[in-house]
Amino acid sequence: MKDNKIKNFLIISCIGQDDKLGLRINKEFFIYSLPKKKHHSEQLVGEILKLIKKHNVNLDKKFTVIVNQGPGSFSGIRISLAVAKGLEITKKVNLFGFNNQDLDAFDKKNIEKLLNKNLIEKKLIKPIYLS
């Protein structure tokens, strides 16, 4: 999938260390660090809802959600996947996953590189947990 096909997206990285959300909307890019405490599903959903509302995001079939599949925290990955899958089912967004080792740093340049090198996958549910 080339970057030019994915215009607006939310990227979720909750693997238990330096958890972040990224949002590209109308060619603008924003990164939000999540609070350091444990992520419960309500907290992640709340942060995503605030972000979407703040930037007037329209969640529809033209919008994409990209989620980190690990390796990382079992709980963080499972919650991230559940929230992303919920958005796919309810809002009909496109859903993709990536592996943590394919993203050197959580910034605009590296996320664009991830998209351009086709390192995201449509076959999402292949989480890699740390034991």
PDB file of C-alpha atoms in Angstrom:
ATOM      1  CA  MET A   1       0.000   0.000   0.000  1.00  0.00           C
ATOM      2  CA  LYS A   2       1.608   3.258  -1.072  1.00  0.00           C
ATOM      3  CA  ASP A   3       1.428   6.425   1.026  1.00  0.00           C
ATOM      4  CA  ASN A   4      -0.517   8.234  -1.697  1.00  0.00           C
ATOM      5  CA  LYS A   5      -3.426   5.833  -1.110  1.00  0.00           C
ATOM      6  CA  ILE A   6      -3.500   6.506   2.640  1.00  0.00           C
ATOM      7  CA  LYS A   7      -4.290  10.191   3.076  1.00  0.00           C
ATOM      8  CA  ASN A   8      -5.741  10.541   6.572  1.00  0.00           C
ATOM      9  CA  PHE A   9      -4.908   8.088   9.337  1.00  0.00           C
ATOM     10  CA  LEU A  10      -4.632   7.376  13.029  1.00  0.00           C
ATOM     11  CA  ILE A  11      -1.633   5.323  14.119  1.00  0.00           C
ATOM     12  CA  ILE A  12      -1.755   3.592  17.508  1.00  0.00           C
ATOM     13  CA  SER A  13       1.364   2.328  19.259  1.00  0.00           C
ATOM     14  CA  CYS A  14       0.611   0.907  22.719  1.00  0.00           C
ATOM     15  CA  ILE A  15       3.231  -1.735  23.338  1.00  0.00           C
ATOM     16  CA  GLY A  16       3.978  -0.819  26.943  1.00  0.00           C
ATOM     17  CA  GLN A  17       6.804   1.644  26.388  1.00  0.00           C
ATOM     18  CA  ASP A  18       6.566   5.223  25.157  1.00  0.00           C
ATOM     19  CA  ASP A  19       2.975   4.706  24.008  1.00  0.00           C
ATOM     20  CA  LYS A  20       1.775   7.195  21.383  1.00  0.00           C
ATOM     21  CA  LEU A  21      -0.975   8.137  18.981  1.00  0.00           C
ATOM     22  CA  GLY A  22      -0.275   9.799  15.653  1.00  0.00           C
ATOM     23  CA  LEU A  23      -2.796  11.527  13.432  1.00  0.00           C
ATOM     24  CA  ARG A  24      -2.468  12.767   9.881  1.00  0.00           C
ATOM     25  CA  ILE A  25      -5.423  14.793   8.764  1.00  0.00           C
ATOM     26  CA  ASN A  26      -5.568  17.162   5.784  1.00  0.00           C
ATOM     27  CA  LYS A  27      -1.769  16.931   5.299  1.00  0.00           C
ATOM     28  CA  GLU A  28      -1.093  17.972   8.917  1.00  0.00           C
ATOM     29  CA  PHE A  29       0.599  15.535  11.284  1.00  0.00           C
ATOM     30  CA  PHE A  30       0.222  15.393  15.078  1.00  0.00           C
ATOM     31  CA  ILE A  31       1.808  13.122  17.684  1.00  0.00           C
ATOM     32  CA  TYR A  32       0.389  12.628  21.174  1.00  0.00           C
ATOM     33  CA  SER A  33       2.150  10.795  23.998  1.00  0.00           C
ATOM     34  CA  LEU A  34      -0.158   8.749  26.166  1.00  0.00           C
ATOM     35  CA  PRO A  35       0.057   8.985  29.966  1.00  0.00           C
ATOM     36  CA  LYS A  36       2.632   6.667  31.540  1.00  0.00           C
ATOM     37  CA  LYS A  37       0.168   4.684  33.688  1.00  0.00           C
ATOM     38  CA  LYS A  38      -1.318   1.388  32.563  1.00  0.00           C
ATOM     39  CA  HIS A  39      -3.639   1.666  29.574  1.00  0.00           C
ATOM     40  CA  HIS A  40      -7.154   0.506  30.118  1.00  0.00           C
ATOM     41  CA  SER A  41      -9.500   0.338  27.167  1.00  0.00           C
ATOM     42  CA  GLU A  42     -11.519   3.322  28.426  1.00  0.00           C
ATOM     43  CA  GLN A  43      -8.373   5.458  28.660  1.00  0.00           C
ATOM     44  CA  LEU A  44      -7.225   4.662  25.120  1.00  0.00           C
ATOM     45  CA  VAL A  45     -10.710   5.170  23.694  1.00  0.00           C
ATOM     46  CA  GLY A  46     -11.004   8.469  25.583  1.00  0.00           C
ATOM     47  CA  GLU A  47      -7.675   9.736  24.249  1.00  0.00           C
ATOM     48  CA  ILE A  48      -8.622   8.769  20.685  1.00  0.00           C
ATOM     49  CA  LEU A  49     -12.027  10.443  21.004  1.00  0.00           C
ATOM     50  CA  LYS A  50     -10.407  13.667  22.295  1.00  0.00           C
ATOM     51  CA  LEU A  51      -7.944  13.638  19.409  1.00  0.00           C
ATOM     52  CA  ILE A  52     -10.647  13.001  16.804  1.00  0.00           C
ATOM     53  CA  LYS A  53     -12.896  15.712  18.220  1.00  0.00           C
ATOM     54  CA  LYS A  54     -10.069  18.256  18.523  1.00  0.00           C
ATOM     55  CA  HIS A  55      -9.127  17.871  14.838  1.00  0.00           C
ATOM     56  CA  ASN A  56     -12.661  17.361  13.453  1.00  0.00           C
ATOM     57  CA  VAL A  57     -11.809  13.949  12.006  1.00  0.00           C
ATOM     58  CA  ASN A  58     -14.430  12.206   9.890  1.00  0.00           C
ATOM     59  CA  LEU A  59     -14.188   8.465  10.487  1.00  0.00           C
ATOM     60  CA  ASP A  60     -15.373   6.743   7.315  1.00  0.00           C
ATOM     61  CA  LYS A  61     -14.209   4.315   4.633  1.00  0.00           C
ATOM     62  CA  LYS A  62     -11.609   6.857   3.415  1.00  0.00           C
ATOM     63  CA  PHE A  63      -9.927   6.973   6.850  1.00  0.00           C
ATOM     64  CA  THR A  64      -7.272   4.461   7.958  1.00  0.00           C
ATOM     65  CA  VAL A  65      -6.266   3.148  11.373  1.00  0.00           C
ATOM     66  CA  ILE A  66      -2.779   1.621  11.680  1.00  0.00           C
ATOM     67  CA  VAL A  67      -1.936  -0.312  14.845  1.00  0.00           C
ATOM     68  CA  ASN A  68       1.341  -1.609  16.272  1.00  0.00           C
ATOM     69  CA  GLN A  69       1.198  -5.421  16.536  1.00  0.00           C
ATOM     70  CA  GLY A  70       4.290  -5.728  18.737  1.00  0.00           C
ATOM     71  CA  PRO A  71       6.411  -7.147  20.072  1.00  0.00           C
ATOM     72  CA  GLY A  72       5.300  -5.634  23.355  1.00  0.00           C
ATOM     73  CA  SER A  73       2.935  -5.744  26.280  1.00  0.00           C
ATOM     74  CA  PHE A  74       0.156  -8.326  26.008  1.00  0.00           C
ATOM     75  CA  SER A  75      -2.467  -5.990  27.501  1.00  0.00           C
ATOM     76  CA  GLY A  76      -1.415  -2.932  25.512  1.00  0.00           C
ATOM     77  CA  ILE A  77      -1.432  -4.773  22.199  1.00  0.00           C
ATOM     78  CA  ARG A  78      -4.747  -6.552  22.877  1.00  0.00           C
ATOM     79  CA  ILE A  79      -6.450  -3.285  23.876  1.00  0.00           C
ATOM     80  CA  SER A  80      -5.028  -1.476  20.832  1.00  0.00           C
ATOM     81  CA  LEU A  81      -6.186  -4.235  18.489  1.00  0.00           C
ATOM     82  CA  ALA A  82      -9.650  -4.322  20.071  1.00  0.00           C
ATOM     83  CA  VAL A  83     -10.094  -0.546  19.782  1.00  0.00           C
ATOM     84  CA  ALA A  84      -8.826  -0.530  16.178  1.00  0.00           C
ATOM     85  CA  LYS A  85     -11.061  -3.463  15.239  1.00  0.00           C
ATOM     86  CA  GLY A  86     -14.007  -1.700  16.884  1.00  0.00           C
ATOM     87  CA  LEU A  87     -13.386   1.374  14.719  1.00  0.00           C
ATOM     88  CA  GLU A  88     -13.179  -0.827  11.632  1.00  0.00           C
ATOM     89  CA  ILE A  89     -16.493  -2.527  12.409  1.00  0.00           C
ATOM     90  CA  THR A  90     -18.471   0.529  13.541  1.00  0.00           C
ATOM     91  CA  LYS A  91     -17.069   3.259  11.297  1.00  0.00           C
ATOM     92  CA  LYS A  92     -15.920   1.146   8.308  1.00  0.00           C
ATOM     93  CA  VAL A  93     -12.379   2.586   8.446  1.00  0.00           C
ATOM     94  CA  ASN A  94      -9.493   0.771   6.751  1.00  0.00           C
ATOM     95  CA  LEU A  95      -7.374  -1.196   9.197  1.00  0.00           C
ATOM     96  CA  PHE A  96      -3.699  -2.088   8.941  1.00  0.00           C
ATOM     97  CA  GLY A  97      -1.002  -3.335  11.297  1.00  0.00           C
ATOM     98  CA  PHE A  98       2.762  -2.980  11.534  1.00  0.00           C
ATOM     99  CA  ASN A  99       5.558  -4.564  13.521  1.00  0.00           C
ATOM    100  CA  ASN A 100       7.411  -2.412  16.011  1.00  0.00           C
ATOM    101  CA  GLN A 101      10.843  -3.244  14.559  1.00  0.00           C
ATOM    102  CA  ASP A 102       9.755  -1.728  11.207  1.00  0.00           C
ATOM    103  CA  LEU A 103       9.348   1.739  12.739  1.00  0.00           C
ATOM    104  CA  ASP A 104      12.687   3.256  13.779  1.00  0.00           C
ATOM    105  CA  ALA A 105      11.083   6.181  15.626  1.00  0.00           C
ATOM    106  CA  PHE A 106       7.508   7.362  16.095  1.00  0.00           C
ATOM    107  CA  ASP A 107       7.737  10.512  14.001  1.00  0.00           C
ATOM    108  CA  LYS A 108       6.374  11.800  10.689  1.00  0.00           C
ATOM    109  CA  LYS A 109       9.450  10.856   8.634  1.00  0.00           C
ATOM    110  CA  ASN A 110       9.610   7.257   9.861  1.00  0.00           C
ATOM    111  CA  ILE A 111       5.858   6.686   9.654  1.00  0.00           C
ATOM    112  CA  GLU A 112       5.881   7.898   6.035  1.00  0.00           C
ATOM    113  CA  LYS A 113       8.810   5.535   5.370  1.00  0.00           C
ATOM    114  CA  LEU A 114       6.790   2.693   6.919  1.00  0.00           C
ATOM    115  CA  LEU A 115       3.894   3.433   4.552  1.00  0.00           C
ATOM    116  CA  ASN A 116       6.052   3.924   1.452  1.00  0.00           C
ATOM    117  CA  LYS A 117       7.994   0.685   1.969  1.00  0.00           C
ATOM    118  CA  ASN A 118       4.766  -1.339   2.207  1.00  0.00           C
ATOM    119  CA  LEU A 119       5.594  -2.426   5.759  1.00  0.00           C
ATOM    120  CA  ILE A 120       1.975  -2.330   6.888  1.00  0.00           C
ATOM    121  CA  GLU A 121      -0.274  -5.341   6.569  1.00  0.00           C
ATOM    122  CA  LYS A 122      -3.982  -5.719   5.926  1.00  0.00           C
ATOM    123  CA  LYS A 123      -3.897  -9.125   7.644  1.00  0.00           C
ATOM    124  CA  LEU A 124      -3.975  -7.554  11.056  1.00  0.00           C
ATOM    125  CA  ILE A 125      -4.305 -10.141  13.753  1.00  0.00           C
ATOM    126  CA  LYS A 126      -0.739 -11.394  14.106  1.00  0.00           C
ATOM    127  CA  PRO A 127       0.253  -9.849  17.449  1.00  0.00           C
ATOM    128  CA  ILE A 128       3.699 -10.552  18.880  1.00  0.00           C
ATOM    129  CA  TYR A 129       3.760 -10.525  22.690  1.00  0.00           C
ATOM    130  CA  LEU A 130       6.771 -10.350  24.954  1.00  0.00           C
ATOM    131  CA  SER A 131       6.809 -13.015  27.625  1.00  0.00           C
TER     132      SER A 131
END
